[in-house]
Amino acid sequence: MKKGINVAWLSEVDLTNLNSGEGESNYIDVKKYKKDGVEYPYVSGQAMRHYFRDAIRRATDKYICVPDDRGETCGDIENCIGCDLFGFMLPKKGSGSSVRVSPLKVSPAIGLLSFEDNSTVDFLTRSKYKEIGEKTGGDIVNIEIGTNIYKCGISIDIERIGGEEVINDEERKLSIEYKVDNNERKERIKLILDAIRYLSDYSKQARLLTDFTPDILVASVQDRYSHRLQKALEIDESRTLNIDRLKEILEDVGGYGDIYFGMISGVVTNEDEVKDMLNGLEIEVLTPNKALKKVMDSL
């Protein structure tokens, strides 16, 4: 099998608040980061991992344990997909902890358009129960919402799916001992890739329904483990995709991996130029779903 899979994508969202900040009692803000003095929204990596876990749980009837009251999972990577893919840290009495580093790496989702120029404040009312005859009313709540184009990505360490590292003390050598066969390992990788197509369990979806699935996606199946592809997709405030950056990264990664690209129309302003550049590199332009399907078929 290959060494790694990388996927990076852009997702355009309508008015939403995907991941709230600290806020106040009557003010719900959006998590933000600053770049060159300008504020942009983001969704934390912890939240993204939570969304992935929920999407995988929805997609399979295989065993995924639920953390106990101390937040600890079962640690059985042979039978529990969740512990295998997302890792764990289990305290051991008198001997520290048993730690598994997640073979699935998930980036924060970062907004690429200025929050100030693409946001508003929504006014809500928290209704309170009133006795008959009393005046109806409630508390006013302000919530920040905005539109944006988010960039996010994942990296899958294929070699560590379904296995754990074992140290040979005599030879001072590290190897991986697999708990499941290759077919099961492939099925678990496909669950991760399939989850990208069905991410849906964000916050505040009852009143801020959001589609966060990829609109522009680039994926690589690699002979070397590297996160290089994560820098491929950049846009400016005019929603123009940086073609030079994309081409340079794809040429780098193409030296040790197969590239797949998917795009729907209307997200960036220079999509025809993007297609021409990709055709020059002999990379077929598909839809995001078809590109992910190609990655799954290549395993």
C-alpha positions as protocol buffer text, in pm:
chain_id: "A"
residue {
  index: 1
  type: MET
  ca { x: 0 y: 0 z: 0 }
}
residue {
  index: 2
  type: LYS
  ca { x: 96 y: 365 z: -39 }
}
residue {
  index: 3
  type: LYS
  ca { x: 243 y: 573 z: 245 }
}
residue {
  index: 4
  type: GLY
  ca { x: -5 y: 858 z: 274 }
}
residue {
  index: 5
  type: ILE
  ca { x: -316 y: 1034 z: 148 }
}
residue {
  index: 6
  type: ASN
  ca { x: -365 y: 1409 z: 159 }
}
residue {
  index: 7
  type: VAL
  ca { x: -684 y: 1600 z: 84 }
}
residue {
  index: 8
  type: ALA
  ca { x: -726 y: 1978 z: 86 }
}
residue {
  index: 9
  type: TRP
  ca { x: -1046 y: 2154 z: -6 }
}
residue {
  index: 10
  type: LEU
  ca { x: -1236 y: 2482 z: -19 }
}
residue {
  index: 11
  type: SER
  ca { x: -1597 y: 2507 z: 93 }
}
residue {
  index: 12
  type: GLU
  ca { x: -1819 y: 2810 z: 38 }
}
residue {
  index: 13
  type: VAL
  ca { x: -2078 y: 2857 z: 312 }
}
residue {
  index: 14
  type: ASP
  ca { x: -2386 y: 3076 z: 348 }
}
residue {
  index: 15
  type: LEU
  ca { x: -2466 y: 3274 z: 664 }
}
residue {
  index: 16
  type: THR
  ca { x: -2357 y: 3059 z: 956 }
}
residue {
  index: 17
  type: ASN
  ca { x: -2168 y: 3036 z: 1285 }
}
residue {
  index: 18
  type: LEU
  ca { x: -1979 y: 2708 z: 1261 }
}
residue {
  index: 19
  type: ASN
  ca { x: -1769 y: 2736 z: 1576 }
}
residue {
  index: 20
  type: SER
  ca { x: -1838 y: 2994 z: 1848 }
}
residue {
  index: 21
  type: GLY
  ca { x: -1574 y: 3174 z: 2049 }
}
residue {
  index: 22
  type: GLU
  ca { x: -1586 y: 3254 z: 2421 }
}
residue {
  index: 23
  type: GLY
  ca { x: -1855 y: 3519 z: 2377 }
}
residue {
  index: 24
  type: GLU
  ca { x: -2070 y: 3659 z: 2657 }
}
residue {
  index: 25
  type: SER
  ca { x: -2402 y: 3566 z: 2812 }
}
residue {
  index: 26
  type: ASN
  ca { x: -2605 y: 3748 z: 2545 }
}
residue {
  index: 27
  type: TYR
  ca { x: -2347 y: 3766 z: 2268 }
}
residue {
  index: 28
  type: ILE
  ca { x: -2233 y: 3463 z: 2066 }
}
residue {
  index: 29
  type: ASP
  ca { x: -1929 y: 3541 z: 1855 }
}
residue {
  index: 30
  type: VAL
  ca { x: -1739 y: 3353 z: 1586 }
}
residue {
  index: 31
  type: LYS
  ca { x: -1389 y: 3216 z: 1646 }
}
residue {
  index: 32
  type: LYS
  ca { x: -1142 y: 3437 z: 1460 }
}
residue {
  index: 33
  type: TYR
  ca { x: -774 y: 3462 z: 1379 }
}
residue {
  index: 34
  type: LYS
  ca { x: -574 y: 3761 z: 1257 }
}
residue {
  index: 35
  type: LYS
  ca { x: -351 y: 3782 z: 951 }
}
residue {
  index: 36
  type: ASP
  ca { x: -179 y: 4108 z: 859 }
}
residue {
  index: 37
  type: GLY
  ca { x: -417 y: 4290 z: 1093 }
}
residue {
  index: 38
  type: VAL
  ca { x: -733 y: 4152 z: 931 }
}
residue {
  index: 39
  type: GLU
  ca { x: -971 y: 3917 z: 1112 }
}
residue {
  index: 40
  type: TYR
  ca { x: -1088 y: 3592 z: 951 }
}
residue {
  index: 41
  type: PRO
  ca { x: -1320 y: 3322 z: 1092 }
}
residue {
  index: 42
  type: TYR
  ca { x: -1204 y: 2969 z: 1164 }
}
residue {
  index: 43
  type: VAL
  ca { x: -1324 y: 2634 z: 1292 }
}
residue {
  index: 44
  type: SER
  ca { x: -1090 y: 2468 z: 1543 }
}
residue {
  index: 45
  type: GLY
  ca { x: -912 y: 2143 z: 1464 }
}
residue {
  index: 46
  type: GLN
  ca { x: -1082 y: 1985 z: 1767 }
}
residue {
  index: 47
  type: ALA
  ca { x: -1424 y: 2073 z: 1625 }
}
residue {
  index: 48
  type: MET
  ca { x: -1328 y: 1937 z: 1281 }
}
residue {
  index: 49
  type: ARG
  ca { x: -1218 y: 1606 z: 1435 }
}
residue {
  index: 50
  type: HIS
  ca { x: -1553 y: 1591 z: 1617 }
}
residue {
  index: 51
  type: TYR
  ca { x: -1738 y: 1645 z: 1287 }
}
residue {
  index: 52
  type: PHE
  ca { x: -1533 y: 1370 z: 1122 }
}
residue {
  index: 53
  type: ARG
  ca { x: -1600 y: 1126 z: 1406 }
}
residue {
  index: 54
  type: ASP
  ca { x: -1974 y: 1192 z: 1383 }
}
residue {
  index: 55
  type: ALA
  ca { x: -1973 y: 1153 z: 1003 }
}
residue {
  index: 56
  type: ILE
  ca { x: -1793 y: 818 z: 1028 }
}
residue {
  index: 57
  type: ARG
  ca { x: -2028 y: 702 z: 1304 }
}
residue {
  index: 58
  type: ARG
  ca { x: -2325 y: 782 z: 1079 }
}
residue {
  index: 59
  type: ALA
  ca { x: -2171 y: 597 z: 783 }
}
residue {
  index: 60
  type: THR
  ca { x: -2101 y: 258 z: 943 }
}
residue {
  index: 61
  type: ASP
  ca { x: -2253 y: 6 z: 1179 }
}
residue {
  index: 62
  type: LYS
  ca { x: -1908 y: -115 z: 1287 }
}
residue {
  index: 63
  type: TYR
  ca { x: -1806 y: -66 z: 1648 }
}
residue {
  index: 64
  type: ILE
  ca { x: -1700 y: 282 z: 1759 }
}
residue {
  index: 65
  type: CYS
  ca { x: -1682 y: 315 z: 2136 }
}
residue {
  index: 66
  type: VAL
  ca { x: -1826 y: 604 z: 2336 }
}
residue {
  index: 67
  type: PRO
  ca { x: -1589 y: 770 z: 2587 }
}
residue {
  index: 68
  type: ASP
  ca { x: -1669 y: 700 z: 2952 }
}
residue {
  index: 69
  type: ASP
  ca { x: -1737 y: 959 z: 3223 }
}
residue {
  index: 70
  type: ARG
  ca { x: -1363 y: 1039 z: 3240 }
}
residue {
  index: 71
  type: GLY
  ca { x: -1340 y: 1088 z: 2863 }
}
residue {
  index: 72
  type: GLU
  ca { x: -1144 y: 766 z: 2813 }
}
residue {
  index: 73
  type: THR
  ca { x: -1202 y: 533 z: 2518 }
}
residue {
  index: 74
  type: CYS
  ca { x: -1155 y: 156 z: 2496 }
}
residue {
  index: 75
  type: GLY
  ca { x: -813 y: 157 z: 2322 }
}
residue {
  index: 76
  type: ASP
  ca { x: -895 y: -156 z: 2119 }
}
residue {
  index: 77
  type: ILE
  ca { x: -771 y: -66 z: 1770 }
}
residue {
  index: 78
  type: GLU
  ca { x: -851 y: -411 z: 1636 }
}
residue {
  index: 79
  type: ASN
  ca { x: -1223 y: -385 z: 1699 }
}
residue {
  index: 80
  type: CYS
  ca { x: -1287 y: -13 z: 1752 }
}
residue {
  index: 81
  type: ILE
  ca { x: -1260 y: 204 z: 1442 }
}
residue {
  index: 82
  type: GLY
  ca { x: -1272 y: 522 z: 1650 }
}
residue {
  index: 83
  type: CYS
  ca { x: -970 y: 432 z: 1863 }
}
residue {
  index: 84
  type: ASP
  ca { x: -776 y: 320 z: 1555 }
}
residue {
  index: 85
  type: LEU
  ca { x: -840 y: 633 z: 1347 }
}
residue {
  index: 86
  type: PHE
  ca { x: -850 y: 904 z: 1615 }
}
residue {
  index: 87
  type: GLY
  ca { x: -598 y: 775 z: 1868 }
}
residue {
  index: 88
  type: PHE
  ca { x: -622 y: 784 z: 2248 }
}
residue {
  index: 89
  type: MET
  ca { x: -438 y: 830 z: 2575 }
}
residue {
  index: 90
  type: LEU
  ca { x: -523 y: 576 z: 2846 }
}
residue {
  index: 91
  type: PRO
  ca { x: -375 y: 616 z: 3195 }
}
residue {
  index: 92
  type: LYS
  ca { x: -208 y: 302 z: 3335 }
}
residue {
  index: 93
  type: LYS
  ca { x: -182 y: 271 z: 3709 }
}
residue {
  index: 94
  type: GLY
  ca { x: 182 y: 293 z: 3812 }
}
residue {
  index: 95
  type: SER
  ca { x: 318 y: 306 z: 3455 }
}
residue {
  index: 96
  type: GLY
  ca { x: 216 y: 633 z: 3294 }
}
residue {
  index: 97
  type: SER
  ca { x: -15 y: 621 z: 2994 }
}
residue {
  index: 98
  type: SER
  ca { x: -78 y: 417 z: 2682 }
}
residue {
  index: 99
  type: VAL
  ca { x: -77 y: 664 z: 2392 }
}
residue {
  index: 100
  type: ARG
  ca { x: -179 y: 618 z: 2031 }
}
residue {
  index: 101
  type: VAL
  ca { x: -108 y: 906 z: 1794 }
}
residue {
  index: 102
  type: SER
  ca { x: -394 y: 951 z: 1552 }
}
residue {
  index: 103
  type: PRO
  ca { x: -308 y: 837 z: 1197 }
}
residue {
  index: 104
  type: LEU
  ca { x: -573 y: 1085 z: 1081 }
}
residue {
  index: 105
  type: LYS
  ca { x: -450 y: 1444 z: 1096 }
}
residue {
  index: 106
  type: VAL
  ca { x: -714 y: 1718 z: 1061 }
}
residue {
  index: 107
  type: SER
  ca { x: -646 y: 2088 z: 1007 }
}
residue {
  index: 108
  type: PRO
  ca { x: -855 y: 2375 z: 1139 }
}
residue {
  index: 109
  type: ALA
  ca { x: -1091 y: 2515 z: 876 }
}
residue {
  index: 110
  type: ILE
  ca { x: -977 y: 2874 z: 812 }
}
residue {
  index: 111
  type: GLY
  ca { x: -1181 y: 3142 z: 642 }
}
residue {
  index: 112
  type: LEU
  ca { x: -1004 y: 3308 z: 350 }
}
residue {
  index: 113
  type: LEU
  ca { x: -1225 y: 3616 z: 319 }
}
residue {
  index: 114
  type: SER
  ca { x: -1230 y: 3906 z: 565 }
}
residue {
  index: 115
  type: PHE
  ca { x: -1486 y: 3851 z: 841 }
}
residue {
  index: 116
  type: GLU
  ca { x: -1572 y: 4220 z: 869 }
}
residue {
  index: 117
  type: ASP
  ca { x: -1664 y: 4241 z: 500 }
}
residue {
  index: 118
  type: ASN
  ca { x: -1871 y: 3919 z: 498 }
}
residue {
  index: 119
  type: SER
  ca { x: -2065 y: 3913 z: 825 }
}
residue {
  index: 120
  type: THR
  ca { x: -2356 y: 4053 z: 1023 }
}
residue {
  index: 121
  type: VAL
  ca { x: -2509 y: 4027 z: 1370 }
}
residue {
  index: 122
  type: ASP
  ca { x: -2835 y: 3836 z: 1404 }
}
residue {
  index: 123
  type: PHE
  ca { x: -3080 y: 3924 z: 1681 }
}
residue {
  index: 124
  type: LEU
  ca { x: -3255 y: 3633 z: 1850 }
}
residue {
  index: 125
  type: THR
  ca { x: -3504 y: 3608 z: 2135 }
}
residue {
  index: 126
  type: ARG
  ca { x: -3484 y: 3340 z: 2401 }
}
residue {
  index: 127
  type: SER
  ca { x: -3848 y: 3298 z: 2491 }
}
residue {
  index: 128
  type: LYS
  ca { x: -3945 y: 3237 z: 2853 }
}
residue {
  index: 129
  type: TYR
  ca { x: -4243 y: 3055 z: 2993 }
}
residue {
  index: 130
  type: LYS
  ca { x: -4515 y: 3294 z: 3108 }
}
residue {
  index: 131
  type: GLU
  ca { x: -4826 y: 3235 z: 3313 }
}
residue {
  index: 132
  type: ILE
  ca { x: -5159 y: 3305 z: 3145 }
}
residue {
  index: 133
  type: GLY
  ca { x: -5222 y: 3678 z: 3141 }
}
residue {
  index: 134
  type: GLU
  ca { x: -4858 y: 3775 z: 3176 }
}
residue {
  index: 135
  type: LYS
  ca { x: -4686 y: 3973 z: 2901 }
}
residue {
  index: 136
  type: THR
  ca { x: -4484 y: 3755 z: 2665 }
}
residue {
  index: 137
  type: GLY
  ca { x: -4118 y: 3832 z: 2614 }
}
residue {
  index: 138
  type: GLY
  ca { x: -3766 y: 3697 z: 2638 }
}
residue {
  index: 139
  type: ASP
  ca { x: -3396 y: 3772 z: 2645 }
}
residue {
  index: 140
  type: ILE
  ca { x: -3235 y: 3932 z: 2342 }
}
residue {
  index: 141
  type: VAL
  ca { x: -2932 y: 3738 z: 2211 }
}
residue {
  index: 142
  type: ASN
  ca { x: -2689 y: 3865 z: 1949 }
}
residue {
  index: 143
  type: ILE
  ca { x: -2508 y: 3610 z: 1733 }
}
residue {
  index: 144
  type: GLU
  ca { x: -2234 y: 3675 z: 1480 }
}
residue {
  index: 145
  type: ILE
  ca { x: -2290 y: 3503 z: 1146 }
}
residue {
  index: 146
  type: GLY
  ca { x: -2112 y: 3532 z: 815 }
}
residue {
  index: 147
  type: THR
  ca { x: -2050 y: 3392 z: 470 }
}
residue {
  index: 148
  type: ASN
  ca { x: -1701 y: 3281 z: 369 }
}
residue {
  index: 149
  type: ILE
  ca { x: -1484 y: 3036 z: 182 }
}
residue {
  index: 150
  type: TYR
  ca { x: -1309 y: 2800 z: 423 }
}
residue {
  index: 151
  type: LYS
  ca { x: -994 y: 2600 z: 355 }
}
residue {
  index: 152
  type: CYS
  ca { x: -942 y: 2273 z: 540 }
}
residue {
  index: 153
  type: GLY
  ca { x: -757 y: 1947 z: 494 }
}
residue {
  index: 154
  type: ILE
  ca { x: -669 y: 1604 z: 623 }
}
residue {
  index: 155
  type: SER
  ca { x: -368 y: 1376 z: 605 }
}
residue {
  index: 156
  type: ILE
  ca { x: -387 y: 998 z: 648 }
}
residue {
  index: 157
  type: ASP
  ca { x: -80 y: 805 z: 762 }
}
residue {
  index: 158
  type: ILE
  ca { x: -168 y: 485 z: 576 }
}
residue {
  index: 159
  type: GLU
  ca { x: 103 y: 269 z: 733 }
}
residue {
  index: 160
  type: ARG
  ca { x: -38 y: 321 z: 1083 }
}
residue {
  index: 161
  type: ILE
  ca { x: -402 y: 245 z: 1004 }
}
residue {
  index: 162
  type: GLY
  ca { x: -492 y: -79 z: 1184 }
}
residue {
  index: 163
  type: GLY
  ca { x: -149 y: -122 z: 1341 }
}
residue {
  index: 164
  type: GLU
  ca { x: 64 y: -10 z: 1632 }
}
residue {
  index: 165
  type: GLU
  ca { x: 436 y: 51 z: 1668 }
}
residue {
  index: 166
  type: VAL
  ca { x: 642 y: -222 z: 1834 }
}
residue {
  index: 167
  type: ILE
  ca { x: 1000 y: -173 z: 1950 }
}
residue {
  index: 168
  type: ASN
  ca { x: 1247 y: -461 z: 1922 }
}
residue {
  index: 169
  type: ASP
  ca { x: 1478 y: -392 z: 2216 }
}
residue {
  index: 170
  type: GLU
  ca { x: 1747 y: -637 z: 2102 }
}
residue {
  index: 171
  type: GLU
  ca { x: 1778 y: -499 z: 1748 }
}
residue {
  index: 172
  type: ARG
  ca { x: 1679 y: -146 z: 1853 }
}
residue {
  index: 173
  type: LYS
  ca { x: 1435 y: -145 z: 1564 }
}
residue {
  index: 174
  type: LEU
  ca { x: 1085 y: -5 z: 1523 }
}
residue {
  index: 175
  type: SER
  ca { x: 817 y: -192 z: 1328 }
}
residue {
  index: 176
  type: ILE
  ca { x: 439 y: -190 z: 1293 }
}
residue {
  index: 177
  type: GLU
  ca { x: 231 y: -482 z: 1411 }
}
residue {
  index: 178
  type: TYR
  ca { x: -104 y: -499 z: 1234 }
}
residue {
  index: 179
  type: LYS
  ca { x: -420 y: -601 z: 1420 }
}
residue {
  index: 180
  type: VAL
  ca { x: -640 y: -623 z: 1108 }
}
residue {
  index: 181
  type: ASP
  ca { x: -585 y: -740 z: 750 }
}
residue {
  index: 182
  type: ASN
  ca { x: -529 y: -514 z: 449 }
}
residue {
  index: 183
  type: ASN
  ca { x: -892 y: -531 z: 334 }
}
residue {
  index: 184
  type: GLU
  ca { x: -1012 y: -398 z: 669 }
}
residue {
  index: 185
  type: ARG
  ca { x: -744 y: -128 z: 664 }
}
residue {
  index: 186
  type: LYS
  ca { x: -864 y: -14 z: 321 }
}
residue {
  index: 187
  type: GLU
  ca { x: -1224 y: -6 z: 440 }
}
residue {
  index: 188
  type: ARG
  ca { x: -1128 y: 218 z: 731 }
}
residue {
  index: 189
  type: ILE
  ca { x: -943 y: 456 z: 500 }
}
residue {
  index: 190
  type: LYS
  ca { x: -1247 y: 468 z: 271 }
}
residue {
  index: 191
  type: LEU
  ca { x: -1465 y: 561 z: 570 }
}
residue {
  index: 192
  type: ILE
  ca { x: -1245 y: 866 z: 631 }
}
residue {
  index: 193
  type: LEU
  ca { x: -1259 y: 974 z: 267 }
}
residue {
  index: 194
  type: ASP
  ca { x: -1632 y: 913 z: 247 }
}
residue {
  index: 195
  type: ALA
  ca { x: -1686 y: 1125 z: 559 }
}
residue {
  index: 196
  type: ILE
  ca { x: -1555 y: 1431 z: 371 }
}
residue {
  index: 197
  type: ARG
  ca { x: -1856 y: 1403 z: 142 }
}
residue {
  index: 198
  type: TYR
  ca { x: -2105 y: 1397 z: 430 }
}
residue {
  index: 199
  type: LEU
  ca { x: -1975 y: 1635 z: 697 }
}
residue {
  index: 200
  type: SER
  ca { x: -2286 y: 1779 z: 861 }
}
residue {
  index: 201
  type: ASP
  ca { x: -2281 y: 1784 z: 1243 }
}
residue {
  index: 202
  type: TYR
  ca { x: -2169 y: 2141 z: 1300 }
}
residue {
  index: 203
  type: SER
  ca { x: -2306 y: 2370 z: 1570 }
}
residue {
  index: 204
  type: LYS
  ca { x: -2635 y: 2563 z: 1539 }
}
residue {
  index: 205
  type: GLN
  ca { x: -2766 y: 2361 z: 1246 }
}
residue {
  index: 206
  type: ALA
  ca { x: -3128 y: 2384 z: 1369 }
}
residue {
  index: 207
  type: ARG
  ca { x: -3146 y: 2746 z: 1249 }
}
residue {
  index: 208
  type: LEU
  ca { x: -2825 y: 2790 z: 1044 }
}
residue {
  index: 209
  type: LEU
  ca { x: -2831 y: 2490 z: 811 }
}
residue {
  index: 210
  type: THR
  ca { x: -2490 y: 2463 z: 642 }
}
residue {
  index: 211
  type: ASP
  ca { x: -2329 y: 2256 z: 368 }
}
residue {
  index: 212
  type: PHE
  ca { x: -1959 y: 2227 z: 446 }
}
residue {
  index: 213
  type: THR
  ca { x: -1867 y: 1962 z: 191 }
}
residue {
  index: 214
  type: PRO
  ca { x: -1593 y: 2039 z: -67 }
}
residue {
  index: 215
  type: ASP
  ca { x: -1655 y: 2273 z: -360 }
}
residue {
  index: 216
  type: ILE
  ca { x: -1292 y: 2265 z: -481 }
}
residue {
  index: 217
  type: LEU
  ca { x: -1080 y: 1967 z: -380 }
}
residue {
  index: 218
  type: VAL
  ca { x: -732 y: 1838 z: -447 }
}
residue {
  index: 219
  type: ALA
  ca { x: -616 y: 1496 z: -326 }
}
residue {
  index: 220
  type: SER
  ca { x: -297 y: 1294 z: -351 }
}
residue {
  index: 221
  type: VAL
  ca { x: -214 y: 928 z: -295 }
}
residue {
  index: 222
  type: GLN
  ca { x: 155 y: 933 z: -208 }
}
residue {
  index: 223
  type: ASP
  ca { x: 460 y: 705 z: -197 }
}
residue {
  index: 224
  type: ARG
  ca { x: 604 y: 936 z: 71 }
}
residue {
  index: 225
  type: TYR
  ca { x: 435 y: 1069 z: 382 }
}
residue {
  index: 226
  type: SER
  ca { x: 417 y: 1448 z: 348 }
}
residue {
  index: 227
  type: HIS
  ca { x: 175 y: 1734 z: 422 }
}
residue {
  index: 228
  type: ARG
  ca { x: 295 y: 1944 z: 127 }
}
residue {
  index: 229
  type: LEU
  ca { x: -40 y: 1936 z: -54 }
}
residue {
  index: 230
  type: GLN
  ca { x: -204 y: 2135 z: 227 }
}
residue {
  index: 231
  type: LYS
  ca { x: -55 y: 2458 z: 83 }
}
residue {
  index: 232
  type: ALA
  ca { x: -205 y: 2413 z: -264 }
}
residue {
  index: 233
  type: LEU
  ca { x: -527 y: 2616 z: -236 }
}
residue {
  index: 234
  type: GLU
  ca { x: -511 y: 2991 z: -172 }
}
residue {
  index: 235
  type: ILE
  ca { x: -752 y: 3265 z: -281 }
}
residue {
  index: 236
  type: ASP
  ca { x: -751 y: 3643 z: -246 }
}
residue {
  index: 237
  type: GLU
  ca { x: -1034 y: 3880 z: -150 }
}
residue {
  index: 238
  type: SER
  ca { x: -1154 y: 3885 z: -512 }
}
residue {
  index: 239
  type: ARG
  ca { x: -1204 y: 3505 z: -490 }
}
residue {
  index: 240
  type: THR
  ca { x: -925 y: 3441 z: -739 }
}
residue {
  index: 241
  type: LEU
  ca { x: -743 y: 3111 z: -690 }
}
residue {
  index: 242
  type: ASN
  ca { x: -363 y: 3145 z: -689 }
}
residue {
  index: 243
  type: ILE
  ca { x: -278 y: 2941 z: -999 }
}
residue {
  index: 244
  type: ASP
  ca { x: 100 y: 2976 z: -968 }
}
residue {
  index: 245
  type: ARG
  ca { x: 92 y: 2841 z: -611 }
}
residue {
  index: 246
  type: LEU
  ca { x: -139 y: 2554 z: -711 }
}
residue {
  index: 247
  type: LYS
  ca { x: 80 y: 2455 z: -1007 }
}
residue {
  index: 248
  type: GLU
  ca { x: 403 y: 2462 z: -806 }
}
residue {
  index: 249
  type: ILE
  ca { x: 261 y: 2249 z: -524 }
}
residue {
  index: 250
  type: LEU
  ca { x: 106 y: 1998 z: -765 }
}
residue {
  index: 251
  type: GLU
  ca { x: 437 y: 1961 z: -950 }
}
residue {
  index: 252
  type: ASP
  ca { x: 614 y: 1901 z: -617 }
}
residue {
  index: 253
  type: VAL
  ca { x: 366 y: 1641 z: -493 }
}
residue {
  index: 254
  type: GLY
  ca { x: 332 y: 1484 z: -837 }
}
residue {
  index: 255
  type: GLY
  ca { x: 692 y: 1366 z: -801 }
}
residue {
  index: 256
  type: TYR
  ca { x: 586 y: 1112 z: -537 }
}
residue {
  index: 257
  type: GLY
  ca { x: 210 y: 1083 z: -566 }
}
residue {
  index: 258
  type: ASP
  ca { x: -94 y: 1062 z: -792 }
}
residue {
  index: 259
  type: ILE
  ca { x: -306 y: 1380 z: -803 }
}
residue {
  index: 260
  type: TYR
  ca { x: -686 y: 1405 z: -825 }
}
residue {
  index: 261
  type: PHE
  ca { x: -879 y: 1730 z: -862 }
}
residue {
  index: 262
  type: GLY
  ca { x: -1246 y: 1818 z: -827 }
}
residue {
  index: 263
  type: MET
  ca { x: -1431 y: 2148 z: -871 }
}
residue {
  index: 264
  type: ILE
  ca { x: -1784 y: 2282 z: -905 }
}
residue {
  index: 265
  type: SER
  ca { x: -1855 y: 2608 z: -1085 }
}
residue {
  index: 266
  type: GLY
  ca { x: -1913 y: 2950 z: -932 }
}
residue {
  index: 267
  type: VAL
  ca { x: -1675 y: 2935 z: -634 }
}
residue {
  index: 268
  type: VAL
  ca { x: -1367 y: 3115 z: -772 }
}
residue {
  index: 269
  type: THR
  ca { x: -1357 y: 3384 z: -1037 }
}
residue {
  index: 270
  type: ASN
  ca { x: -1083 y: 3228 z: -1254 }
}
residue {
  index: 271
  type: GLU
  ca { x: -1206 y: 2871 z: -1286 }
}
residue {
  index: 272
  type: ASP
  ca { x: -1137 y: 2857 z: -1662 }
}
residue {
  index: 273
  type: GLU
  ca { x: -771 y: 2946 z: -1601 }
}
residue {
  index: 274
  type: VAL
  ca { x: -755 y: 2679 z: -1331 }
}
residue {
  index: 275
  type: LYS
  ca { x: -889 y: 2417 z: -1571 }
}
residue {
  index: 276
  type: ASP
  ca { x: -644 y: 2519 z: -1845 }
}
residue {
  index: 277
  type: MET
  ca { x: -349 y: 2491 z: -1605 }
}
residue {
  index: 278
  type: LEU
  ca { x: -462 y: 2147 z: -1484 }
}
residue {
  index: 279
  type: ASN
  ca { x: -510 y: 2025 z: -1840 }
}
residue {
  index: 280
  type: GLY
  ca { x: -149 y: 2132 z: -1906 }
}
residue {
  index: 281
  type: LEU
  ca { x: -39 y: 1908 z: -1619 }
}
residue {
  index: 282
  type: GLU
  ca { x: -259 y: 1626 z: -1756 }
}
residue {
  index: 283
  type: ILE
  ca { x: -476 y: 1628 z: -1442 }
}
residue {
  index: 284
  type: GLU
  ca { x: -842 y: 1554 z: -1511 }
}
residue {
  index: 285
  type: VAL
  ca { x: -1092 y: 1801 z: -1363 }
}
residue {
  index: 286
  type: LEU
  ca { x: -1377 y: 1610 z: -1199 }
}
residue {
  index: 287
  type: THR
  ca { x: -1642 y: 1697 z: -943 }
}
residue {
  index: 288
  type: PRO
  ca { x: -1522 y: 1675 z: -578 }
}
residue {
  index: 289
  type: ASN
  ca { x: -1723 y: 1356 z: -518 }
}
residue {
  index: 290
  type: LYS
  ca { x: -1583 y: 1186 z: -827 }
}
residue {
  index: 291
  type: ALA
  ca { x: -1229 y: 1288 z: -731 }
}
residue {
  index: 292
  type: LEU
  ca { x: -1273 y: 1128 z: -387 }
}
residue {
  index: 293
  type: LYS
  ca { x: -1414 y: 816 z: -551 }
}
residue {
  index: 294
  type: LYS
  ca { x: -1101 y: 796 z: -767 }
}
residue {
  index: 295
  type: VAL
  ca { x: -886 y: 811 z: -454 }
}
residue {
  index: 296
  type: MET
  ca { x: -1087 y: 527 z: -296 }
}
residue {
  index: 297
  type: ASP
  ca { x: -1058 y: 316 z: -612 }
}
residue {
  index: 298
  type: SER
  ca { x: -680 y: 362 z: -615 }
}
residue {
  index: 299
  type: LEU
  ca { x: -631 y: 191 z: -276 }
}
